[in-house]
């Protein structure tokens, strides 16, 4: 690190030495030796001089350093400095008995040209050196022609690129520099430009004002164009920083090269036009580039395409909008807040070429303004290649109609005032016993003068401006917001003040007219803002654009780019910012989904109870005995169990309830269909056995039937117990597919498991149905078989309909439970109605038929079969057996009678 500092120190000494040699040689070279720099300057003699750098001429093209004269930014600014010097010299309170002078040079808006001119200001730095210390390139001794004047500081330059180059030179000689127009943020870096101050704010304030305008109108997608060089580069970088902080997207940032032709600007306009959604364009351009860009837009016919937001490089100048009024309409431009100086207007309008001899460029200005020539020797060429032909009298009169005070006049006045007031305090400190220039003032220490006096100067300039500097030597930002619009009364275009910016933006939106002369606010968004329940999906091609995608119903918006799942059992608040826990739902007793199955179940319980009571009351009657009392009572018990299951299924799921549900559904069905299977099997075996022989089939007694039925039921119970062990009863939260806003409290079992648990009962139903079909040919007077068949056919239809309905209503637990309860009750009702209605009808409404003769159907038997009949009746059967065998005997008798008659 020490080596680096040593090298830097040696480099600086060498650089200073080379500059000293060049300046000394320049000072003594004659015209025969071809002077490097022009000696033309505006001069006011004085005890202390202020240097001045102004763009009197525009930048030349090609090899020409200087172009056309710059009327407002050049000559008027020069006169503003001369006017300010005159005013201070007339003021007896500032530097009394000391005359302040000035020497002003033309920079031609070129940094290299300005650097050469600035060498004149540092000649005084060698006043303590002898000519023998230097030697020119031709070997002659370097001797000064005149005693160098004291240059206290330099006012200028105008463009930031010029000021940066000059500041690099002046800092080597510790000469203060005060700019009136250079706003580049780079000049705030005091490690590089420690002798630079300015009476205008840096561009970062202007960038903030631009970003505030975009934020005010919610313009989130804009393009930008900047001039190449320090002004445009640092200005646009400051803006881009501000845009990022405000989430403003700048997809396109274009640079205008310093030497650009019309083709370059046409290309830039074409690129801007490709960004269809970027209606607003930020401009950090020099006035020449702003003019050329608008010209290109006009050539392309893009009259109402863009809304321009321009920096003070455009400001309120007429040059960019001249001939481009329609293209520029609606533009918002930023201009440093400045006031007109009435005394300066009077001063400038009173100037004449014959008396204004201290300004060497005034005659050229005069000829340009009045389109004439003052002498034959001077024939300036116009921009179109022609020369002035009309002679000037010199008595032409400038008027307020043709003259408009340039906006930087006040800042030039403030810059001169700063140096003068600082010199005044310095003189009082160094020369306390005199008001004149003492010896200590003849060599001003630049560093002390800058830091102790200039930077500590603050005052009110009398024109509404408060002059003071921050720690970086910058003035505080204050801007006026202008709107370029057409006056509907006069039909003329002009700038209208619509707001201002100091530390915050103030806009009068009612006064703003947008492009096309409309009040409708232009939109500049790549994508519309997303709704509160949408997130931004950013593409890969243009990260400034996005597609708004709606979050899922169960998601909340974690940030503008992410939707996040609330998680099981949780749901987002209406604003989609957070989630809350959903209350678990379960079947409520007071809903229609519970009332309907409960009504069916209660009716079924009532009817089953009536049948049981009736059968008990008529327990020993033939009709009850013929139906098989034991199996009938078991079947009725199964019906009661099925009806009771409705209330268990409707109850709030708990561990106990879930266990009872899983046991009860299968158990009730197994009781019903085990009883029916045993009964149909018994009928089939008895009928088939009676046809083959008179031997009594095995296991047809009531006790055997109960044991068989019990065994069949125990199989279902065993399966259920195994199921309960493998899948412990409990509750779970169920989220219906597509309805995650519902959390249902259900038993901890899968719907598939529930279906598997009914497979055994389905098997019983199938077997019963097959037996019903097998015994369908039993004679009509044995009605039991026919009604069992009806019951089983109907049961099959119910179960075939139940399965798809049950699994098709998984997303609605209420409908699913209602369907399940109704199906169970319907299955029990089918068995109850089909099997017991005929018997109840006889018992209640036709008791005369409830006798043994009609039940047994004992018709007169033929003699040819008496032996067979006696054999069959010899068995001690119960009523049902006797009933069945009576039918069989009757059929056998009829067949034998027919055969005997034939014989």
Short mmCIF file of C-alpha atoms in Angstrom, two decimals, residues 405-886:
data_model
loop_
_atom_site.label_atom_id
_atom_site.label_comp_id
_atom_site.label_asym_id
_atom_site.label_seq_id
_atom_site.Cartn_x
_atom_site.Cartn_y
_atom_site.Cartn_z
CA UNK A 405 -33.88 35.25 -19.55
CA UNK A 406 -31.95 32.00 -19.43
CA UNK A 407 -32.71 29.79 -16.42
CA UNK A 408 -29.13 29.52 -15.17
CA UNK A 409 -28.66 33.30 -14.82
CA UNK A 410 -29.63 33.25 -11.16
CA UNK A 411 -27.17 30.42 -10.43
CA UNK A 412 -24.36 32.31 -12.19
CA UNK A 413 -25.20 35.34 -10.11
CA UNK A 414 -25.18 33.19 -6.95
CA UNK A 415 -21.81 31.64 -7.87
CA UNK A 416 -20.17 35.07 -8.30
CA UNK A 417 -21.76 36.26 -5.06
CA UNK A 418 -20.40 33.22 -3.19
CA UNK A 419 -16.81 33.93 -4.26
CA UNK A 420 -17.14 37.67 -3.62
CA UNK A 421 -18.61 37.20 -0.13
CA UNK A 422 -15.97 34.59 0.70
CA UNK A 423 -13.22 36.97 -0.49
CA UNK A 424 -14.72 39.72 1.59
CA UNK A 425 -14.49 37.63 4.76
CA UNK A 426 -11.02 36.44 3.79
CA UNK A 427 -9.87 40.04 3.31
CA UNK A 428 -11.21 41.03 6.69
CA UNK A 429 -9.36 38.12 8.30
CA UNK A 430 -6.07 38.61 6.47
CA UNK A 431 -6.13 42.41 6.24
CA UNK A 432 -7.81 43.59 9.45
CA UNK A 433 -6.29 47.08 9.33
CA UNK A 434 -7.28 47.99 5.79
CA UNK A 435 -10.10 47.63 3.32
CA UNK A 436 -7.69 47.42 0.42
CA UNK A 437 -5.73 44.50 -0.94
CA UNK A 438 -2.86 43.65 1.38
CA UNK A 439 0.16 41.47 0.64
CA UNK A 440 -1.37 38.43 2.32
CA UNK A 441 -4.23 38.55 -0.18
CA UNK A 442 -1.93 38.49 -3.20
CA UNK A 443 -1.36 34.77 -2.81
CA UNK A 444 -4.62 33.02 -1.90
CA UNK A 445 -4.33 29.57 -0.40
CA UNK A 446 -6.96 27.70 -2.38
CA UNK A 447 -7.61 24.89 0.08
CA UNK A 448 -8.15 27.21 3.03
CA UNK A 449 -10.18 29.61 0.93
CA UNK A 450 -12.48 26.79 -0.22
CA UNK A 451 -13.02 24.91 3.02
CA UNK A 452 -13.02 27.80 5.49
CA UNK A 453 -14.78 30.46 3.47
CA UNK A 454 -16.59 29.30 0.31
CA UNK A 455 -18.21 26.22 1.82
CA UNK A 456 -19.23 28.21 4.90
CA UNK A 457 -20.92 30.90 2.87
CA UNK A 458 -24.70 31.09 3.00
CA UNK A 459 -27.05 33.95 2.17
CA UNK A 460 -30.34 34.90 0.53
CA UNK A 461 -29.64 36.22 -2.94
CA UNK A 462 -32.59 38.60 -2.90
CA UNK A 463 -34.42 36.76 -5.71
CA UNK A 464 -35.99 33.99 -3.65
CA UNK A 465 -32.95 31.72 -3.63
CA UNK A 466 -31.24 30.55 -0.45
CA UNK A 467 -27.60 29.79 -1.21
CA UNK A 468 -25.81 27.23 0.95
CA UNK A 469 -23.79 24.06 0.49
CA UNK A 470 -23.91 20.61 2.01
CA UNK A 471 -20.87 18.63 3.12
CA UNK A 472 -20.19 17.64 -0.50
CA UNK A 473 -20.25 21.18 -1.79
CA UNK A 474 -23.62 20.70 -3.49
CA UNK A 475 -26.56 23.05 -3.40
CA UNK A 476 -29.89 21.74 -2.15
CA UNK A 477 -32.36 20.56 -4.76
CA UNK A 478 -35.33 22.63 -5.80
CA UNK A 479 -37.06 22.05 -9.11
CA UNK A 480 -40.03 23.26 -11.10
CA UNK A 481 -42.14 20.70 -12.98
CA UNK A 482 -43.17 21.97 -16.41
CA UNK A 483 -45.77 20.59 -18.82
CA UNK A 484 -45.42 21.28 -22.54
CA UNK A 485 -48.93 21.83 -23.85
CA UNK A 486 -51.05 23.67 -26.38
CA UNK A 487 -53.00 26.74 -25.36
CA UNK A 488 -56.55 26.25 -26.62
CA UNK A 489 -57.19 30.02 -26.77
CA UNK A 490 -54.10 31.07 -28.71
CA UNK A 491 -53.30 27.76 -30.38
CA UNK A 492 -49.66 28.15 -29.41
CA UNK A 493 -47.52 25.63 -27.58
CA UNK A 494 -45.60 26.46 -24.44
CA UNK A 495 -44.40 25.36 -21.02
CA UNK A 496 -46.80 25.59 -18.09
CA UNK A 497 -45.76 25.23 -14.45
CA UNK A 498 -47.65 22.26 -13.00
CA UNK A 499 -45.71 21.53 -9.81
CA UNK A 500 -42.47 21.65 -7.92
CA UNK A 501 -40.11 19.38 -6.04
CA UNK A 502 -37.92 20.17 -3.06
CA UNK A 503 -37.82 17.19 -0.76
CA UNK A 504 -41.15 15.87 -2.01
CA UNK A 505 -43.32 16.17 -5.09
CA UNK A 506 -46.22 18.59 -5.45
CA UNK A 507 -48.30 18.38 -8.63
CA UNK A 508 -51.37 20.23 -9.85
CA UNK A 509 -52.86 17.43 -11.94
CA UNK A 510 -55.75 19.59 -13.17
CA UNK A 511 -53.35 21.73 -15.19
CA UNK A 512 -51.60 18.87 -16.97
CA UNK A 513 -52.40 18.11 -20.62
CA UNK A 514 -51.11 14.80 -21.98
CA UNK A 515 -50.00 13.79 -25.44
CA UNK A 516 -52.72 14.33 -28.00
CA UNK A 517 -54.20 17.20 -26.01
CA UNK A 518 -56.14 14.86 -23.74
CA UNK A 519 -56.73 14.77 -20.02
CA UNK A 520 -56.75 10.96 -20.03
CA UNK A 521 -53.78 9.67 -18.06
CA UNK A 522 -51.48 7.49 -20.19
CA UNK A 523 -50.67 4.04 -18.88
CA UNK A 524 -47.17 2.66 -18.75
CA UNK A 525 -47.36 -0.84 -17.34
CA UNK A 526 -46.02 -4.03 -18.81
CA UNK A 527 -48.63 -5.88 -16.81
CA UNK A 528 -51.59 -4.70 -14.83
CA UNK A 529 -51.28 -4.88 -11.04
CA UNK A 530 -52.35 -8.22 -9.71
CA UNK A 531 -55.41 -8.58 -7.52
CA UNK A 532 -55.12 -9.30 -3.83
CA UNK A 533 -55.51 -13.03 -4.46
CA UNK A 534 -53.12 -13.28 -7.41
CA UNK A 535 -49.37 -13.69 -7.64
CA UNK A 536 -46.96 -12.51 -10.32
CA UNK A 537 -45.45 -15.10 -12.62
CA UNK A 538 -42.40 -13.51 -14.23
CA UNK A 539 -41.25 -14.79 -17.60
CA UNK A 540 -37.68 -15.45 -18.65
CA UNK A 541 -37.59 -13.06 -21.62
CA UNK A 542 -38.67 -9.83 -19.95
CA UNK A 543 -38.38 -9.88 -16.19
CA UNK A 544 -40.31 -6.62 -16.01
CA UNK A 545 -43.47 -8.32 -17.25
CA UNK A 546 -45.55 -10.87 -15.48
CA UNK A 547 -48.76 -12.83 -15.69
CA UNK A 548 -51.19 -12.63 -12.81
CA UNK A 549 -52.13 -16.13 -11.67
CA UNK A 550 -54.89 -16.66 -9.18
CA UNK A 551 -53.91 -18.44 -6.01
CA UNK A 552 -55.72 -21.66 -5.21
CA UNK A 553 -58.61 -21.29 -2.83
CA UNK A 554 -56.61 -22.90 -0.04
CA UNK A 555 -53.49 -20.76 -0.57
CA UNK A 556 -52.46 -17.42 0.87
CA UNK A 557 -50.17 -14.82 -0.70
CA UNK A 558 -46.77 -15.13 0.99
CA UNK A 559 -45.33 -12.35 -1.20
CA UNK A 560 -46.16 -10.85 -4.57
CA UNK A 561 -44.48 -13.76 -6.36
CA UNK A 562 -45.52 -16.74 -4.20
CA UNK A 563 -48.74 -18.43 -3.14
CA UNK A 564 -48.36 -20.86 -0.26
CA UNK A 565 -50.60 -23.66 0.93
CA UNK A 566 -52.26 -22.96 4.25
CA UNK A 567 -51.93 -26.62 5.15
CA UNK A 568 -54.45 -29.30 6.15
CA UNK A 569 -57.34 -27.99 8.18
CA UNK A 570 -56.51 -24.34 7.52
CA UNK A 571 -58.00 -21.76 5.18
CA UNK A 572 -56.88 -18.26 4.10
CA UNK A 573 -58.56 -15.13 5.40
CA UNK A 574 -60.56 -13.14 2.82
CA UNK A 575 -57.60 -10.79 2.27
CA UNK A 576 -55.32 -13.78 1.45
CA UNK A 577 -52.64 -12.50 3.84
CA UNK A 578 -52.78 -15.27 6.43
CA UNK A 579 -54.66 -18.44 7.38
CA UNK A 580 -56.93 -19.66 10.14
CA UNK A 581 -57.96 -23.11 11.38
CA UNK A 582 -61.21 -24.44 9.94
CA UNK A 583 -63.89 -25.78 12.30
CA UNK A 584 -64.49 -29.50 11.79
CA UNK A 585 -67.90 -30.41 10.39
CA UNK A 586 -70.03 -33.42 11.25
CA UNK A 587 -73.64 -34.39 10.86
CA UNK A 588 -75.98 -32.17 12.84
CA UNK A 589 -79.28 -33.55 14.15
CA UNK A 590 -81.26 -30.49 13.09
CA UNK A 591 -80.37 -30.60 9.40
CA UNK A 592 -82.55 -31.98 6.65
CA UNK A 593 -79.84 -34.56 5.93
CA UNK A 594 -80.38 -36.02 9.41
CA UNK A 595 -84.12 -35.53 9.78
CA UNK A 596 -85.04 -37.55 6.67
CA UNK A 597 -83.10 -40.73 7.58
CA UNK A 598 -84.22 -40.42 11.21
CA UNK A 599 -87.83 -40.24 10.03
CA UNK A 600 -87.40 -43.35 7.91
CA UNK A 601 -85.70 -45.18 10.75
CA UNK A 602 -88.40 -44.25 13.26
CA UNK A 603 -91.11 -45.43 10.90
CA UNK A 604 -89.22 -48.69 10.35
CA UNK A 605 -88.75 -49.18 14.09
CA UNK A 606 -92.41 -48.60 14.67
CA UNK A 607 -93.53 -51.05 11.96
CA UNK A 608 -91.03 -53.69 13.09
CA UNK A 609 -92.23 -53.31 16.67
CA UNK A 610 -95.85 -53.72 15.52
CA UNK A 611 -94.95 -56.93 13.66
CA UNK A 612 -93.04 -58.30 16.66
CA UNK A 613 -95.91 -57.53 19.03
CA UNK A 614 -98.45 -59.05 16.64
CA UNK A 615 -96.38 -62.20 16.15
CA UNK A 616 -95.87 -62.60 19.89
CA UNK A 617 -99.55 -62.11 20.47
CA UNK A 618 -100.41 -64.73 17.78
CA UNK A 619 -97.40 -66.86 18.43
CA UNK A 620 -99.29 -70.20 18.41
CA UNK A 621 -101.48 -69.51 15.41
CA UNK A 622 -100.92 -71.60 12.27
CA UNK A 623 -99.72 -68.68 10.14
CA UNK A 624 -97.01 -67.75 12.64
CA UNK A 625 -96.02 -71.32 13.17
CA UNK A 626 -95.96 -72.01 9.43
CA UNK A 627 -93.54 -69.05 8.85
CA UNK A 628 -90.90 -70.47 11.17
CA UNK A 629 -91.19 -68.48 14.35
CA UNK A 630 -87.55 -68.66 15.45
CA UNK A 631 -86.08 -67.42 12.17
CA UNK A 632 -88.84 -64.82 11.84
CA UNK A 633 -87.96 -63.34 15.22
CA UNK A 634 -84.26 -63.32 14.33
CA UNK A 635 -85.05 -61.62 11.05
CA UNK A 636 -87.15 -58.98 12.82
CA UNK A 637 -84.26 -58.44 15.25
CA UNK A 638 -81.95 -57.82 12.31
CA UNK A 639 -84.41 -55.22 10.98
CA UNK A 640 -84.42 -53.47 14.37
CA UNK A 641 -80.61 -53.42 14.33
CA UNK A 642 -80.52 -51.88 10.84
CA UNK A 643 -82.97 -49.15 11.80
CA UNK A 644 -81.00 -48.39 14.97
CA UNK A 645 -77.83 -47.95 12.88
CA UNK A 646 -79.25 -44.69 11.49
CA UNK A 647 -78.86 -43.00 14.87
CA UNK A 648 -75.32 -44.32 15.32
CA UNK A 649 -74.30 -43.11 11.87
CA UNK A 650 -75.76 -39.64 12.51
CA UNK A 651 -74.00 -39.22 15.86
CA UNK A 652 -70.80 -37.17 16.20
CA UNK A 653 -67.84 -39.42 15.41
CA UNK A 654 -65.98 -40.63 18.49
CA UNK A 655 -63.90 -43.71 19.16
CA UNK A 656 -66.88 -45.56 20.68
CA UNK A 657 -69.31 -44.45 18.00
CA UNK A 658 -66.94 -45.39 15.22
CA UNK A 659 -66.50 -48.88 16.71
CA UNK A 660 -70.27 -49.35 17.06
CA UNK A 661 -70.85 -48.18 13.47
CA UNK A 662 -68.31 -50.59 12.04
CA UNK A 663 -69.80 -53.45 14.06
CA UNK A 664 -73.47 -52.60 13.72
CA UNK A 665 -73.81 -52.15 9.95
CA UNK A 666 -72.43 -55.55 9.05
CA UNK A 667 -74.07 -57.25 12.03
CA UNK A 668 -77.60 -56.06 11.21
CA UNK A 669 -77.33 -57.14 7.59
CA UNK A 670 -75.80 -60.50 8.57
CA UNK A 671 -78.73 -61.25 10.91
CA UNK A 672 -81.31 -60.53 8.21
CA UNK A 673 -79.64 -62.35 5.34
CA UNK A 674 -78.35 -65.25 7.46
CA UNK A 675 -81.93 -65.87 8.58
CA UNK A 676 -83.23 -65.64 5.01
CA UNK A 677 -80.46 -67.89 3.72
CA UNK A 678 -81.21 -70.50 6.37
CA UNK A 679 -84.94 -70.30 5.58
CA UNK A 680 -84.57 -70.57 1.80
CA UNK A 681 -82.03 -73.36 2.17
CA UNK A 682 -84.37 -75.26 4.45
CA UNK A 683 -87.32 -74.88 2.06
CA UNK A 684 -85.22 -75.99 -0.88
CA UNK A 685 -83.86 -79.02 0.91
CA UNK A 686 -87.27 -80.09 2.18
CA UNK A 687 -88.88 -79.70 -1.24
CA UNK A 688 -86.15 -81.53 -3.10
CA UNK A 689 -85.96 -84.27 -0.45
CA UNK A 690 -89.73 -84.83 -0.45
CA UNK A 691 -89.69 -85.31 -4.20
CA UNK A 692 -87.03 -88.00 -3.99
CA UNK A 693 -88.07 -89.86 -0.83
CA UNK A 694 -90.09 -89.67 2.33
CA UNK A 695 -86.93 -89.49 4.41
CA UNK A 696 -86.67 -86.36 6.52
CA UNK A 697 -83.71 -84.07 5.60
CA UNK A 698 -81.14 -83.33 8.26
CA UNK A 699 -80.83 -80.07 10.20
CA UNK A 700 -84.32 -78.75 9.51
CA UNK A 701 -85.47 -78.53 13.08
CA UNK A 702 -85.89 -75.07 14.69
CA UNK A 703 -82.89 -75.62 16.91
CA UNK A 704 -80.73 -76.57 13.95
CA UNK A 705 -81.90 -73.53 12.02
CA UNK A 706 -80.97 -71.21 14.89
CA UNK A 707 -77.52 -72.81 15.18
CA UNK A 708 -76.91 -72.49 11.43
CA UNK A 709 -78.04 -68.88 11.46
CA UNK A 710 -75.83 -68.17 14.47
CA UNK A 711 -72.82 -69.68 12.71
CA UNK A 712 -73.44 -67.51 9.65
CA UNK A 713 -73.76 -64.42 11.83
CA UNK A 714 -70.61 -65.27 13.81
CA UNK A 715 -68.57 -65.24 10.59
CA UNK A 716 -69.50 -61.58 10.08
CA UNK A 717 -68.75 -60.82 13.73
CA UNK A 718 -65.33 -62.50 13.42
CA UNK A 719 -64.48 -60.47 10.33
CA UNK A 720 -65.54 -57.27 12.10
CA UNK A 721 -63.42 -58.05 15.16
CA UNK A 722 -60.37 -58.67 12.95
CA UNK A 723 -61.08 -55.39 11.14
CA UNK A 724 -61.30 -53.49 14.43
CA UNK A 725 -58.00 -54.96 15.55
CA UNK A 726 -56.16 -54.24 12.31
CA UNK A 727 -57.60 -50.75 11.97
CA UNK A 728 -58.10 -49.31 15.45
CA UNK A 729 -61.30 -47.26 15.72
CA UNK A 730 -60.82 -43.53 15.91
CA UNK A 731 -61.59 -40.26 14.19
CA UNK A 732 -59.86 -38.35 11.37
CA UNK A 733 -60.17 -35.07 9.53
CA UNK A 734 -61.27 -35.51 5.96
CA UNK A 735 -60.85 -32.89 3.24
CA UNK A 736 -63.15 -33.44 0.28
CA UNK A 737 -61.39 -33.15 -3.07
CA UNK A 738 -61.89 -29.65 -4.45
CA UNK A 739 -63.48 -28.51 -1.19
CA UNK A 740 -60.55 -27.87 1.07
CA UNK A 741 -62.53 -25.19 2.79
CA UNK A 742 -64.41 -28.04 4.47
CA UNK A 743 -62.94 -30.13 7.23
CA UNK A 744 -65.10 -33.13 8.01
CA UNK A 745 -64.80 -35.15 11.20
CA UNK A 746 -65.12 -38.77 10.15
CA UNK A 747 -64.33 -42.18 11.51
CA UNK A 748 -60.81 -43.34 10.87
CA UNK A 749 -61.55 -45.84 8.18
CA UNK A 750 -61.36 -45.80 4.42
CA UNK A 751 -64.47 -45.98 2.32
CA UNK A 752 -62.95 -48.97 0.52
CA UNK A 753 -62.53 -50.76 3.86
CA UNK A 754 -66.18 -50.14 4.61
CA UNK A 755 -67.15 -51.68 1.30
CA UNK A 756 -64.93 -54.71 1.95
CA UNK A 757 -66.66 -55.22 5.27
CA UNK A 758 -69.95 -55.69 3.42
CA UNK A 759 -68.64 -58.30 0.99
CA UNK A 760 -69.76 -61.14 3.26
CA UNK A 761 -73.29 -59.73 3.41
CA UNK A 762 -73.26 -59.33 -0.38
CA UNK A 763 -72.35 -63.02 -0.63
CA UNK A 764 -75.29 -63.91 1.62
CA UNK A 765 -77.60 -61.81 -0.56
CA UNK A 766 -76.38 -63.51 -3.74
CA UNK A 767 -76.87 -67.00 -2.28
CA UNK A 768 -80.32 -66.10 -0.97
CA UNK A 769 -81.26 -64.77 -4.39
CA UNK A 770 -80.08 -67.98 -6.04
CA UNK A 771 -82.17 -70.08 -3.61
CA UNK A 772 -85.15 -67.82 -4.28
CA UNK A 773 -84.76 -68.49 -8.00
CA UNK A 774 -84.32 -72.22 -7.34
CA UNK A 775 -87.51 -72.50 -5.28
CA UNK A 776 -89.60 -70.34 -7.61
CA UNK A 777 -91.57 -73.45 -8.88
CA UNK A 778 -92.96 -74.33 -5.49
CA UNK A 779 -96.81 -74.37 -5.87
CA UNK A 780 -98.71 -71.11 -5.46
CA UNK A 781 -100.37 -72.07 -2.25
CA UNK A 782 -96.92 -71.94 -0.61
CA UNK A 783 -96.56 -68.15 -0.74
CA UNK A 784 -93.42 -67.91 1.46
CA UNK A 785 -91.05 -68.77 -1.39
CA UNK A 786 -92.58 -66.21 -3.74
CA UNK A 787 -92.25 -63.36 -1.26
CA UNK A 788 -88.69 -64.30 -0.35
CA UNK A 789 -87.90 -64.02 -4.06
CA UNK A 790 -89.48 -60.56 -4.25
CA UNK A 791 -87.47 -59.44 -1.21
CA UNK A 792 -84.17 -60.66 -2.63
CA UNK A 793 -84.71 -59.21 -6.10
CA UNK A 794 -85.52 -55.83 -4.59
CA UNK A 795 -82.57 -56.05 -2.20
CA UNK A 796 -80.20 -56.66 -5.10
CA UNK A 797 -81.52 -53.58 -6.87
CA UNK A 798 -81.11 -51.48 -3.69
CA UNK A 799 -77.55 -52.63 -3.15
CA UNK A 800 -76.59 -52.18 -6.80
CA UNK A 801 -77.83 -48.60 -6.59
CA UNK A 802 -76.31 -47.96 -3.17
CA UNK A 803 -72.66 -48.69 -4.04
CA UNK A 804 -72.21 -46.10 -6.84
CA UNK A 805 -74.28 -43.53 -4.98
CA UNK A 806 -72.20 -43.98 -1.83
CA UNK A 807 -68.85 -43.62 -3.58
CA UNK A 808 -70.16 -40.88 -5.85
CA UNK A 809 -70.98 -38.65 -2.88
CA UNK A 810 -67.58 -38.74 -1.17
CA UNK A 811 -67.24 -34.97 -1.45
CA UNK A 812 -70.47 -34.36 0.42
CA UNK A 813 -70.38 -36.15 3.71
CA UNK A 814 -73.96 -35.16 4.53
CA UNK A 815 -75.38 -36.70 1.35
CA UNK A 816 -73.14 -39.73 1.79
CA UNK A 817 -74.30 -40.40 5.35
CA UNK A 818 -77.93 -39.76 4.38
CA UNK A 819 -77.58 -42.20 1.47
CA UNK A 820 -76.01 -44.83 3.71
CA UNK A 821 -78.72 -44.50 6.36
CA UNK A 822 -81.49 -44.59 3.77
CA UNK A 823 -79.98 -47.64 2.06
CA UNK A 824 -79.71 -49.55 5.35
CA UNK A 825 -83.25 -48.63 6.33
CA UNK A 826 -84.54 -49.49 2.84
CA UNK A 827 -82.86 -52.90 2.92
CA UNK A 828 -84.52 -53.67 6.24
CA UNK A 829 -87.85 -52.33 5.01
CA UNK A 830 -87.77 -54.53 1.89
CA UNK A 831 -87.35 -57.62 4.05
CA UNK A 832 -90.00 -56.43 6.50
CA UNK A 833 -92.61 -55.56 3.86
CA UNK A 834 -92.10 -58.47 1.47
CA UNK A 835 -91.93 -61.19 4.13
CA UNK A 836 -94.34 -60.05 6.81
CA UNK A 837 -97.02 -57.99 5.04
CA UNK A 838 -98.96 -61.07 3.74
CA UNK A 839 -98.87 -62.69 7.17
CA UNK A 840 -99.89 -59.47 8.97
CA UNK A 841 -102.71 -59.04 6.53
CA UNK A 842 -104.11 -62.48 7.31
CA UNK A 843 -103.58 -62.14 11.06
CA UNK A 844 -105.14 -58.68 11.31
CA UNK A 845 -107.70 -58.48 8.49
CA UNK A 846 -108.54 -62.14 7.66
CA UNK A 847 -108.19 -64.10 10.90
CA UNK A 848 -110.67 -66.72 9.51
CA UNK A 849 -107.89 -67.90 7.17
CA UNK A 850 -105.46 -68.35 10.05
CA UNK A 851 -106.53 -72.00 10.51
CA UNK A 852 -104.76 -75.30 10.08
CA UNK A 853 -106.89 -76.48 7.17
CA UNK A 854 -106.14 -73.52 4.97
CA UNK A 855 -102.58 -73.29 6.08
CA UNK A 856 -101.92 -76.99 5.39
CA UNK A 857 -104.10 -77.05 2.24
CA UNK A 858 -105.38 -80.73 3.02
CA UNK A 859 -107.42 -81.55 -0.03
CA UNK A 860 -109.08 -84.96 -0.54
CA UNK A 861 -106.45 -87.36 -1.70
CA UNK A 862 -107.01 -90.13 -4.12
CA UNK A 863 -106.97 -93.73 -3.04
CA UNK A 864 -104.13 -94.59 -5.43
CA UNK A 865 -101.82 -92.45 -3.39
CA UNK A 866 -103.15 -93.11 0.06
CA UNK A 867 -100.22 -95.27 0.87
CA UNK A 868 -97.75 -92.57 -0.10
CA UNK A 869 -99.71 -90.01 1.81
CA UNK A 870 -99.79 -92.14 4.91
CA UNK A 871 -96.05 -92.66 4.66
CA UNK A 872 -95.39 -88.94 4.46
CA UNK A 873 -97.82 -88.09 7.25
CA UNK A 874 -96.29 -90.67 9.49
CA UNK A 875 -93.49 -88.25 10.24
CA UNK A 876 -93.96 -86.08 13.26
CA UNK A 877 -93.26 -82.79 11.49
CA UNK A 878 -94.01 -79.37 12.74
CA UNK A 879 -96.58 -77.19 11.03
CA UNK A 880 -94.32 -75.91 8.29
CA UNK A 881 -93.01 -79.31 7.47
CA UNK A 882 -96.54 -80.64 7.36
CA UNK A 883 -97.54 -77.75 5.16
CA UNK A 884 -94.78 -78.43 2.68
CA UNK A 885 -95.30 -82.15 2.69
CA UNK A 886 -99.04 -81.70 2.20
#
